[in-house]
Structure formats: structure tokens, C-alpha cells
XYZ file of N, CA, C and O in Angstrom:
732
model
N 122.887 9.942 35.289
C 123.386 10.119 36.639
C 123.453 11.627 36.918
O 124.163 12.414 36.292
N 122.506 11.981 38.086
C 123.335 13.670 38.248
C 124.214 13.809 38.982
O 124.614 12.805 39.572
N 124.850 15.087 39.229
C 125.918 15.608 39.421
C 126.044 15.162 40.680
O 127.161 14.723 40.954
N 124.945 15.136 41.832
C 125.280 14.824 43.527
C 125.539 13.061 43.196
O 126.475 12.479 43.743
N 124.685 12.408 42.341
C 125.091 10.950 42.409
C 126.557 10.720 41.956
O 127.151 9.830 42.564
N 127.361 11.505 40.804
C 128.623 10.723 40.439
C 129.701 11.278 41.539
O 130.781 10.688 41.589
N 129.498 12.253 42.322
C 130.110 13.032 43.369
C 129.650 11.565 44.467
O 130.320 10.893 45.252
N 128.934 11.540 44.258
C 128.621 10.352 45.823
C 129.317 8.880 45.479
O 129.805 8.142 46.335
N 129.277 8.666 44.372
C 130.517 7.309 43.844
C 131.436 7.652 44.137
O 131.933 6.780 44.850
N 132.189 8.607 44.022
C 133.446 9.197 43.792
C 133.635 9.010 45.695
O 134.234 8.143 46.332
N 133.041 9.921 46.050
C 133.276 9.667 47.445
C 133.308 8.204 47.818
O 134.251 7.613 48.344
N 132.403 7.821 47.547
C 132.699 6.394 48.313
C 133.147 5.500 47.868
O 132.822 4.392 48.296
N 133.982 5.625 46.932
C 135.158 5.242 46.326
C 136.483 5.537 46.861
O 137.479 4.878 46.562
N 136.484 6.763 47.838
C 138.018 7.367 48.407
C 137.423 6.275 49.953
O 137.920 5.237 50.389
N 136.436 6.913 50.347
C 136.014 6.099 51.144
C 136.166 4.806 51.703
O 136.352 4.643 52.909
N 136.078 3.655 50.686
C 135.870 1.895 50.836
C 138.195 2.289 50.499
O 139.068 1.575 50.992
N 138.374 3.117 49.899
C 139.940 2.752 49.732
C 140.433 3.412 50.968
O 141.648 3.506 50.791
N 140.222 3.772 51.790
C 140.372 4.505 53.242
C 141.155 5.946 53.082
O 142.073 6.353 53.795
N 140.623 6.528 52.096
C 141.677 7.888 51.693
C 140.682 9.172 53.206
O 141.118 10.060 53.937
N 139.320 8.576 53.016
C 138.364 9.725 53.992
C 138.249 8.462 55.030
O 137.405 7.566 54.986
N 139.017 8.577 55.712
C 138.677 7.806 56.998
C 138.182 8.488 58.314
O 138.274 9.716 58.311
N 137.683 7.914 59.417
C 137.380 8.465 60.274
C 138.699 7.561 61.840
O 139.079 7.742 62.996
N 138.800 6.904 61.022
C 139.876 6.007 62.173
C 141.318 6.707 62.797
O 141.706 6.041 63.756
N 141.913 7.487 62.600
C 142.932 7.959 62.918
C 142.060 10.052 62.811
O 141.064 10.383 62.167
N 142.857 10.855 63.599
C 142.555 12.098 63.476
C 143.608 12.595 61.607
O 144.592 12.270 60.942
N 142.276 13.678 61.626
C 143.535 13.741 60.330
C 144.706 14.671 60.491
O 145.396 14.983 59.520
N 144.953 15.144 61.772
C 146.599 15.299 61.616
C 147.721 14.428 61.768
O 148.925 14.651 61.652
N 146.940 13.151 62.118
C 147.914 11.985 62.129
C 147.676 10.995 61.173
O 148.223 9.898 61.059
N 146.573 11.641 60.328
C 146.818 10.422 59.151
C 147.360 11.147 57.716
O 147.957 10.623 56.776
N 146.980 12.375 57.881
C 147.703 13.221 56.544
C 149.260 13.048 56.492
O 149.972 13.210 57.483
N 149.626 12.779 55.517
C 150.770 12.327 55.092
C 151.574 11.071 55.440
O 152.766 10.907 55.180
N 150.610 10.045 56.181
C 150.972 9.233 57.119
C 151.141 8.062 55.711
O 150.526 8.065 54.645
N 152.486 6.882 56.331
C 152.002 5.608 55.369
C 150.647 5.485 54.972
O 150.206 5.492 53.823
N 150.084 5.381 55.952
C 148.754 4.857 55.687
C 147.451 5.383 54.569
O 146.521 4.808 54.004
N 148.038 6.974 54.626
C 147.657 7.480 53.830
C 147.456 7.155 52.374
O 146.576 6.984 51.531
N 149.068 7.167 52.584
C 149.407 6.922 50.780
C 149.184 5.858 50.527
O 148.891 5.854 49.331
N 149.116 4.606 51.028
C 148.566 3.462 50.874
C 147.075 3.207 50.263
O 146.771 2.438 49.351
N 146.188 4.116 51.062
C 144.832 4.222 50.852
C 144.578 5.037 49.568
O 143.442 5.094 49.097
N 145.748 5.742 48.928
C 145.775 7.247 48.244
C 146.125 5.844 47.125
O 145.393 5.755 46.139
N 146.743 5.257 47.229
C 147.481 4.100 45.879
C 146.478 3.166 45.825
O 146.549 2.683 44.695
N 145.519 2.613 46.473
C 144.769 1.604 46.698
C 143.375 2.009 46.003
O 142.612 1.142 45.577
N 142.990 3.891 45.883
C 142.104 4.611 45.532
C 142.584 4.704 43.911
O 141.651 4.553 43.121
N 143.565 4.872 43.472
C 143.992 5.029 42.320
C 143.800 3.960 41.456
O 143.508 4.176 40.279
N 143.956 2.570 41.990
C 144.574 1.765 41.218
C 143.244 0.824 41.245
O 143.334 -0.316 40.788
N 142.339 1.168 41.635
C 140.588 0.739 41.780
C 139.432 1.587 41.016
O 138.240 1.313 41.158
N 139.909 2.663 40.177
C 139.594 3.805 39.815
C 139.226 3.247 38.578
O 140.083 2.651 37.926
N 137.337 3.421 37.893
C 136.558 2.602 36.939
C 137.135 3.844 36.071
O 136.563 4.931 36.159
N 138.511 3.651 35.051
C 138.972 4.909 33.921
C 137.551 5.372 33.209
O 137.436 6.462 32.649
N 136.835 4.719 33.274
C 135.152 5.071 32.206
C 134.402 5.747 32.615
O 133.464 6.132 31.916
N 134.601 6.237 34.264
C 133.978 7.182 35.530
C 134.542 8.064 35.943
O 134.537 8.261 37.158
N 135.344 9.047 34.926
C 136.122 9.798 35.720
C 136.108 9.957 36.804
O 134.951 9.734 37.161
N 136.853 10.291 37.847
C 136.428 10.786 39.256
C 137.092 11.964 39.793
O 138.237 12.068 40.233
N 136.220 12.788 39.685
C 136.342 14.051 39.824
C 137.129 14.689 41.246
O 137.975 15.564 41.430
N 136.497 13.915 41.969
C 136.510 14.121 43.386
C 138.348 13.454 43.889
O 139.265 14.194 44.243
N 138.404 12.422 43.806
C 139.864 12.277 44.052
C 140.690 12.748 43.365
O 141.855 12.865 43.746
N 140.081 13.297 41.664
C 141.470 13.882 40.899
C 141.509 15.312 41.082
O 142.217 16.034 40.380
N 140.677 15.790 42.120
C 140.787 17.638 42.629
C 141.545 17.584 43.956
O 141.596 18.656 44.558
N 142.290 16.270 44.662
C 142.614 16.166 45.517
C 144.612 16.706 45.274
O 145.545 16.111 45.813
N 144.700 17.512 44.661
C 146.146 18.171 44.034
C 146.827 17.524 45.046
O 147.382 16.447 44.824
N 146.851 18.099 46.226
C 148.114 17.900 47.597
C 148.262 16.390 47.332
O 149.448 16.064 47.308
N 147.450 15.429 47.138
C 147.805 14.211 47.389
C 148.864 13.790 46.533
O 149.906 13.273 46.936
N 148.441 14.132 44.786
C 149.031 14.377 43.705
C 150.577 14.910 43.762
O 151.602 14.238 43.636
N 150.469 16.034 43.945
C 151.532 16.858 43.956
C 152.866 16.053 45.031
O 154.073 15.863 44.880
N 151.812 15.731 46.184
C 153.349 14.825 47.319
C 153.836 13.810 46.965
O 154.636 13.224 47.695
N 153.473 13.320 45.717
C 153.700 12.042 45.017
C 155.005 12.676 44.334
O 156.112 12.184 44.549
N 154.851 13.639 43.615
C 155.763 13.555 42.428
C 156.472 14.598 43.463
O 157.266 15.330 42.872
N 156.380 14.841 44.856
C 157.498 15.851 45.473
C 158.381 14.691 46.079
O 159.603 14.837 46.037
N 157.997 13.871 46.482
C 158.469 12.013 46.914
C 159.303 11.987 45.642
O 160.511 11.936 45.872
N 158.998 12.005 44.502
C 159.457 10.982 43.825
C 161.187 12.378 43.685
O 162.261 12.258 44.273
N 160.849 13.262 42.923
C 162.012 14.383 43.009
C 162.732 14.207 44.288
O 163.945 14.217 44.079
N 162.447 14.056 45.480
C 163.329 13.783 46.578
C 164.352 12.510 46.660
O 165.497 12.380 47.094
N 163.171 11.406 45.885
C 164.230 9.620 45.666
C 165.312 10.227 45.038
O 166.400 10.209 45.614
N 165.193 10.778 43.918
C 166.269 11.360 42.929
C 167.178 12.060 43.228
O 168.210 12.171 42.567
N 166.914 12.664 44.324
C 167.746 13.658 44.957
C 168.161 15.622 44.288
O 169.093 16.363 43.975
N 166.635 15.563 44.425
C 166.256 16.263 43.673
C 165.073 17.554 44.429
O 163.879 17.288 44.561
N 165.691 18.966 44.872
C 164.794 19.652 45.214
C 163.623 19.747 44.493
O 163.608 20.307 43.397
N 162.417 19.148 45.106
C 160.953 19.726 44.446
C 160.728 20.849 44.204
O 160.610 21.058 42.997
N 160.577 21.961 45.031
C 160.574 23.158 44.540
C 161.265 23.836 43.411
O 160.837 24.765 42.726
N 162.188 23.335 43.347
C 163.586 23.570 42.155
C 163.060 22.809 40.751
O 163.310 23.002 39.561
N 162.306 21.958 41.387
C 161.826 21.095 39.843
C 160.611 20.815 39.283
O 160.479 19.971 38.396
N 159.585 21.555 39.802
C 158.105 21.195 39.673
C 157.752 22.778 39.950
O 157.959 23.410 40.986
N 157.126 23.258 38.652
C 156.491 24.392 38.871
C 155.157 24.622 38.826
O 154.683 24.648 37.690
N 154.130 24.863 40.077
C 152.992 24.968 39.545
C 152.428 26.519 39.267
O 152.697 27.490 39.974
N 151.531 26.525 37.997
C 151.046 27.768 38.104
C 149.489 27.687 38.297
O 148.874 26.627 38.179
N 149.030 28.624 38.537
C 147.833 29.085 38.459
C 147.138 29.585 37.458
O 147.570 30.446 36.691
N 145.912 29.026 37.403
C 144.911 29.344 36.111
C 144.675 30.281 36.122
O 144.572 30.959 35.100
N 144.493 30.697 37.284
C 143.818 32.319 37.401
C 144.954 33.415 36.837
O 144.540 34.377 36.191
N 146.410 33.259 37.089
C 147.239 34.168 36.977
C 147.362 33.716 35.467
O 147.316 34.785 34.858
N 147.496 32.678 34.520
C 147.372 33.048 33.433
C 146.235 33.390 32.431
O 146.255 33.401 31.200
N 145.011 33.730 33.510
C 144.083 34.361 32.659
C 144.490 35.832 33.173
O 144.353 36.605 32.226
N 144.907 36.453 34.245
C 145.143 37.692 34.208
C 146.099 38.331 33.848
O 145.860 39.490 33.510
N 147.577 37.830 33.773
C 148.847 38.229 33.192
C 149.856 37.171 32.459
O 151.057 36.989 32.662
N 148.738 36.371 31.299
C 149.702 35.353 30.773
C 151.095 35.544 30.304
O 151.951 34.677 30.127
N 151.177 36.821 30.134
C 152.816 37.180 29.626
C 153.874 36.899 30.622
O 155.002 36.464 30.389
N 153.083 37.370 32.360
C 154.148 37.506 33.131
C 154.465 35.754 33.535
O 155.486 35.340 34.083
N 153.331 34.953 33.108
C 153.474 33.311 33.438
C 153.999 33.190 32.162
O 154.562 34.258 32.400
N 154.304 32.963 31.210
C 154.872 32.258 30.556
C 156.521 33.244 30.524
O 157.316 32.406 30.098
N 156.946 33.952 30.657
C 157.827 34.645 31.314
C 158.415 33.535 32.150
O 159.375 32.797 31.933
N 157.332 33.643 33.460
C 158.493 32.850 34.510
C 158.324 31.364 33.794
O 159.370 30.753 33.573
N 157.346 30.886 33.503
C 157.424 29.094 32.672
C 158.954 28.714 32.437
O 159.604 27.804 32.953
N 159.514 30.116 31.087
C 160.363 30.088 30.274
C 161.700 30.120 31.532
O 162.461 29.152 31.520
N 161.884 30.961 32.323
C 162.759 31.095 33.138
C 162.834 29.880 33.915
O 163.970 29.519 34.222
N 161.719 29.074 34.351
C 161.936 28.202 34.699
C 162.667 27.177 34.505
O 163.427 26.542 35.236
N 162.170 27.029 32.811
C 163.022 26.031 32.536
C 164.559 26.047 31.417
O 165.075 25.401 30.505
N 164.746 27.089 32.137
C 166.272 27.838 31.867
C 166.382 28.492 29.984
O 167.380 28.667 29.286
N 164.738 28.732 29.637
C 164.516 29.316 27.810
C 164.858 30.816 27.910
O 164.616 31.538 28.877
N 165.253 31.048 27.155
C 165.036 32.833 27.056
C 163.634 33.279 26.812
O 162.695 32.771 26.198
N 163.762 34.235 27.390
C 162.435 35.069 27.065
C 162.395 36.142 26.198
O 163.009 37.162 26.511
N 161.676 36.080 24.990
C 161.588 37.291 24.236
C 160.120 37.495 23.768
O 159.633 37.136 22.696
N 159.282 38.402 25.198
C 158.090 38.277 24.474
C 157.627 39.277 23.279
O 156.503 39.335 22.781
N 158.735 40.028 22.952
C 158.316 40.473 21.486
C 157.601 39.316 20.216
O 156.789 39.536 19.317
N 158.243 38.184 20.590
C 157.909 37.432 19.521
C 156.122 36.852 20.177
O 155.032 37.164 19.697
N 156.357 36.097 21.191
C 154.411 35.575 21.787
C 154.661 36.539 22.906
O 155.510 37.073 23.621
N 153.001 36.393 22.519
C 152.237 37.240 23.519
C 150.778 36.302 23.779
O 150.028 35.913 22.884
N 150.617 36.071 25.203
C 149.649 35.340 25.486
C 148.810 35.888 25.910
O 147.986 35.304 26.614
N 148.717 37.230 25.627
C 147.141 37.893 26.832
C 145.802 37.667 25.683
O 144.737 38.263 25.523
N 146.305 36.765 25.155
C 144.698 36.270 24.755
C 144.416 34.801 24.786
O 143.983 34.067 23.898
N 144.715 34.585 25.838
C 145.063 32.888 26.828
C 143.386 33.022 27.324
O 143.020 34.115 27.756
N 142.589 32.103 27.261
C 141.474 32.198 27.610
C 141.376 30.597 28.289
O 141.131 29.718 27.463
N 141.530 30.205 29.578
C 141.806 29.015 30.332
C 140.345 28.720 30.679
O 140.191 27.851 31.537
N 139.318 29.246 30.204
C 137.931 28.291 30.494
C 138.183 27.122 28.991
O 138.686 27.165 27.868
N 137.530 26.240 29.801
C 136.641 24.723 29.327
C 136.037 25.083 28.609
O 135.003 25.643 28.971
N 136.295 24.982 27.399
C 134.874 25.018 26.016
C 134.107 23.512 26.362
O 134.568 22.387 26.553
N 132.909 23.978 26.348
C 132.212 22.609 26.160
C 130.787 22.941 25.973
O 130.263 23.909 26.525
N 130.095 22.032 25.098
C 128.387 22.623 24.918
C 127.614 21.201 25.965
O 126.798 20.346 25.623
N 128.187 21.403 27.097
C 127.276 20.588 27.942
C 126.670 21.233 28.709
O 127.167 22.356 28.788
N 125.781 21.096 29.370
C 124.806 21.892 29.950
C 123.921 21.556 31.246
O 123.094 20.644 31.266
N 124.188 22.371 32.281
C 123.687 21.343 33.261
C 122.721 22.478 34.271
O 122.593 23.669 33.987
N 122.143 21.856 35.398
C 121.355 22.861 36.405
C 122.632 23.348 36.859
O 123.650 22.752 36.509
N 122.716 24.736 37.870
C 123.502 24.890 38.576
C 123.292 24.185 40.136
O 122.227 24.128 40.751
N 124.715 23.635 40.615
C 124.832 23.354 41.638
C 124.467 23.411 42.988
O 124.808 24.381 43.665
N 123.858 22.552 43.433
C 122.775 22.712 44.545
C 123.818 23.109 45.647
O 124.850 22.501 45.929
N 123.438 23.999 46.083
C 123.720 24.951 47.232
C 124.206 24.092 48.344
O 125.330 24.319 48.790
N 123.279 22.849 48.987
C 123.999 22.011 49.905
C 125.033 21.351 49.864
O 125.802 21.190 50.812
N 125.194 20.746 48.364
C 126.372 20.097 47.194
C 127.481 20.762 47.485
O 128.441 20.255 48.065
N 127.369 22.656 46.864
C 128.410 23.466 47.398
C 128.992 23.524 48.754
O 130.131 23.979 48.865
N 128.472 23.195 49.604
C 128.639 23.365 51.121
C 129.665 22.198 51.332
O 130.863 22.291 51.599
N 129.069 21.327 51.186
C 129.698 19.887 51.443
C 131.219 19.907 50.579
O 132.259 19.484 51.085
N 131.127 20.490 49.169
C 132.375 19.979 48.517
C 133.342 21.196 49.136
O 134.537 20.951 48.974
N 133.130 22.131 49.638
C 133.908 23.238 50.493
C 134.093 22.265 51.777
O 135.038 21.490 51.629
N 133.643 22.180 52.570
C 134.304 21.681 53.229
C 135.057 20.336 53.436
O 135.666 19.897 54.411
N 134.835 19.866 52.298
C 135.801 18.198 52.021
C 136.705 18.784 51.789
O 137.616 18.830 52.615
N 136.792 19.469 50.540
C 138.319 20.185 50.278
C 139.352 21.038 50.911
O 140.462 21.200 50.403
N 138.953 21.612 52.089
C 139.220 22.529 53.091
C 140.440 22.258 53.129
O 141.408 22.738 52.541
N 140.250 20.891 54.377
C 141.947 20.263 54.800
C 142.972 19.814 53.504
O 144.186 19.825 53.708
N 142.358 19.359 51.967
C 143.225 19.263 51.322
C 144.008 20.382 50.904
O 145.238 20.417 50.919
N 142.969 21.624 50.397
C 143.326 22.775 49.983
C 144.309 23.388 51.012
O 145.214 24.085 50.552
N 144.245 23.231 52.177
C 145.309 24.024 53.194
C 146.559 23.435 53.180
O 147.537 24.126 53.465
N 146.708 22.024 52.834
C 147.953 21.229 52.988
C 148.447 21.524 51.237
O 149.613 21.473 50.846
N 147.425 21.784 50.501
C 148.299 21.997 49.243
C 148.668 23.721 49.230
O 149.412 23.896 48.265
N 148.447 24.886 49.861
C 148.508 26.046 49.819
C 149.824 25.845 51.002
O 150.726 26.658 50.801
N 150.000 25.172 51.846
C 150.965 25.218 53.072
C 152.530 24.321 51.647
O 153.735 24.566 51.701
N 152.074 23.708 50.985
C 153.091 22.719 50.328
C 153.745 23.479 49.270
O 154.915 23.339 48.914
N 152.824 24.358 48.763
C 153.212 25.614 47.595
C 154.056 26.821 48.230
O 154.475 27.752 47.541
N 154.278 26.707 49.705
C 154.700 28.030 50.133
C 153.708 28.896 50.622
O 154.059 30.072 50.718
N 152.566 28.621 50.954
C 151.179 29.916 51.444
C 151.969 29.867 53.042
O 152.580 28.993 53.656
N 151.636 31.130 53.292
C 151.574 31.145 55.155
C 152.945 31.216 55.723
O 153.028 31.816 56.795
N 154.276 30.615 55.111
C 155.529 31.230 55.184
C 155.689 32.612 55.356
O 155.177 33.490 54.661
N 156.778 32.823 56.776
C 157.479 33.677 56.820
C 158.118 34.418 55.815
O 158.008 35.639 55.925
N 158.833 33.937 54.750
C 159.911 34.100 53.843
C 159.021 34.900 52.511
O 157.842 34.912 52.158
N 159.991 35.384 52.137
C 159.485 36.358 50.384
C 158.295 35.598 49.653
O 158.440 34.376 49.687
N 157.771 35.801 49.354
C 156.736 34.997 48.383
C 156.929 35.611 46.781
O 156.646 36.766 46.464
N 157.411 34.690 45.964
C 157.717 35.237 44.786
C 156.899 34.244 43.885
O 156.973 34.357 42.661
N 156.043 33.177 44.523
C 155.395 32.482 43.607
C 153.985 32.552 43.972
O 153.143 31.653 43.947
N 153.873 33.757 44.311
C 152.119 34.145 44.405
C 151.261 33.422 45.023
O 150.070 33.594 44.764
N 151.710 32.321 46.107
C 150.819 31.528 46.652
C 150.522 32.552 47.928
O 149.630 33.272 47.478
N 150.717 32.862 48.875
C 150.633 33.883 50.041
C 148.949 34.406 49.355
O 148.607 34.789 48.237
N 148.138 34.169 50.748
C 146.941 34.916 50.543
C 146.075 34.251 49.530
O 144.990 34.757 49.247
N 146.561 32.933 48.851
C 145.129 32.521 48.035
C 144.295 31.332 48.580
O 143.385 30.721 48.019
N 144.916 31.130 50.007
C 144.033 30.420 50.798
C 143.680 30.932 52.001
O 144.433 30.887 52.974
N 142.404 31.504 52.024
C 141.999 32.378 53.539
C 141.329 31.519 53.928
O 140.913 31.776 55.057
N 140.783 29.975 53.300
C 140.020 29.511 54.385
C 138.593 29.663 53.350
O 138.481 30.306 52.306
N 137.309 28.593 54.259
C 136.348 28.666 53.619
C 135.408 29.749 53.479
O 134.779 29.701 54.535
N 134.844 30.906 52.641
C 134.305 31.915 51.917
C 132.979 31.723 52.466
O 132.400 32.791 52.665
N 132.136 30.390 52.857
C 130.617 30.497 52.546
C 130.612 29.601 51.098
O 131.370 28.844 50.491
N 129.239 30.198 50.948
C 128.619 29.723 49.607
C 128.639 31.112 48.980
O 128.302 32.212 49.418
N 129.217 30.648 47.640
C 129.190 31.446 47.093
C 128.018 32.445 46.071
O 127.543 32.046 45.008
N 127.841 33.277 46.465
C 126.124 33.677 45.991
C 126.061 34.850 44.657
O 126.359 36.035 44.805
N 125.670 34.318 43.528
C 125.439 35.012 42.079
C 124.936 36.725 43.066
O 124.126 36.858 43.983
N 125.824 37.786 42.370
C 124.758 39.435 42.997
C 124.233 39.522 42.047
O 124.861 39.197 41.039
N 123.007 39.940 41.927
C 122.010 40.770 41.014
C 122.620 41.990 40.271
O 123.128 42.750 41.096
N 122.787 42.590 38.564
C 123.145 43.530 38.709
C 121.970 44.479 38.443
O 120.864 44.154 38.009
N 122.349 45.574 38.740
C 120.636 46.496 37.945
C 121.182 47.517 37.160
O 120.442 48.276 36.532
């Protein structure tokens, strides 16, 4: 199977469970019952032997689940769910596992670990073409509206202090992204 075919199951898999609908606008179906209905109906139809890539990059959907569930409890989400970023612990793993530890009320003494040799790529000896350019286009803009509702859910775009580094890591779609030549 290549890469545009298990991407095209995957889709039409969110699809037939009504997660990508065209029936309602999606500012009235994002976050709507109906949503999560289609979001639980997508999950629970899900071939475990097919990973699916495509609904499990869908974070915001993810994430409002377990911000739901901290709220039943009575329980600030923000106060109880920390997400970090891959990127920030490949560039300053000390200062993330720092806040990790603070988070979850540990002391910090990084005399003892030191993580700046945290290396967060995927080892794997699989090997594939690179990604067809139209492929790229398309999966940018599927993800768009999720990515904005999960950057708006983290705190991006708030008025208020930003102390959890979300501010500014969603500007919106880039293009395609294009390899530079070096000489």
C-alpha cells in the first residue's frame, strides 16, 4: 500500500464515521455533540492492524476528551494536563524537564540529569519516496482547522502572559514546504 493509499483509508474512515462532514459548517459542528459522536463512532471502528495515522494526528479532538473528562472530576484541565512540545525538548530539554518536574510538584535538581542529549526523532530503518508535493498540500490543509482549535485550546492567540510557549507556533498554513539547495 503507498503512503497516498493508507492516508486515503484513513480519510475515509473519519469520513463514513462523519468526523469530515460537509453537512453542518464547521464552526457549528466543531465541538458540537455531533461531533464527538462521529469522533467516538471513528474510534471505536478503527481496524487496530491499520494504524491510522490521520485521525490519531487529530490532537484537539484527543486532547478535548481528556479536558471533558478533568472537568467531570472537577478538575481544572490546564492545572492537570501538561502538554509539551517535541521541538522544545529537542532544543532545551533541561528547561522541559525542569518545568515536567515542577509540574508535577518533584524537585528539580538538574545537577544530577541532564537531558540535552534528548534526541526526539523516530529511529527506524524504513524507507520510503519522499512525499508527493500534492499529498503535502492536501494534508496542510485538512489539518489547518484542527491545528488552530488545538493552538487556540493550548493558550495560542490569548491576550494574557504566555508562559507555556504556545503564542506564535501557529501562524497558519506556510505553503509547501521546499528542501533549499546548499552550495
Amino acid at each position: 500500500m503507498t503512503f497516498e493509499q493508507w492516508i486515503r483509508v484513513d480519510i475515509d474512515s473519519l469520513k463514513t464515521a462523519g468526523v469530515f462532514q460537509d453537512a453542518l459548517p464547521q464552526q457549528q459542528f466543531f465541538g458540537s455533540p455531533a461531533e464527538r459522536e462521529a469522533w467516538t463512532k471513528y474510534q471505536s471502528h478503527t481496524d487496530k492492524a491499520n494504524f491510522r495515522g490521520i485521525g490519531r494526528s487529530l490532537y484537539t479532538l484527543q486532547l478535548e476528551e481528556w479536558y471533558d473528562g478533568m472537568r467531570l472530576i472537577g478538575r481544572d484541565p490546564k492545572n492537570s494536563i501538561l502538554v509539551v512540545r517535541n521541538e522544545d525538548m529537542k532544543t532545551d530539554a533541561d528547561r522541559v524537564y525542569t518545568k515536567i518536574q515542577q509540574f508535577l510538584g518533584l524537585t528539580s535538581d538538574n545537577d544530577i540529569v541532564h537531558l540535552n542529549s534528548y534526541d526526539g526523532r523516530m529511529k527506524t530503518h524504513y524507507s520510503a519516496p519522499p512525499i508527493q508535493e500534492e499529498t503535502q498540500k492536501m494534508l496542510m490543509e485538512l489539518f489547518e482547522p484542527y491545528n488552530k482549535r488545538l493552538y487556540k485550546l493550548l493558550g495560542g492567540g490569548e491576550d494574557d502572559d504566555d508562559d507555556d510557549g504556545w503564542k506564535g507556533v501557529y501562524d497558519g498554513p506556510t505553503g509547501i514546504i521546499e528542501e533549499k539547495e546548499t552550495i
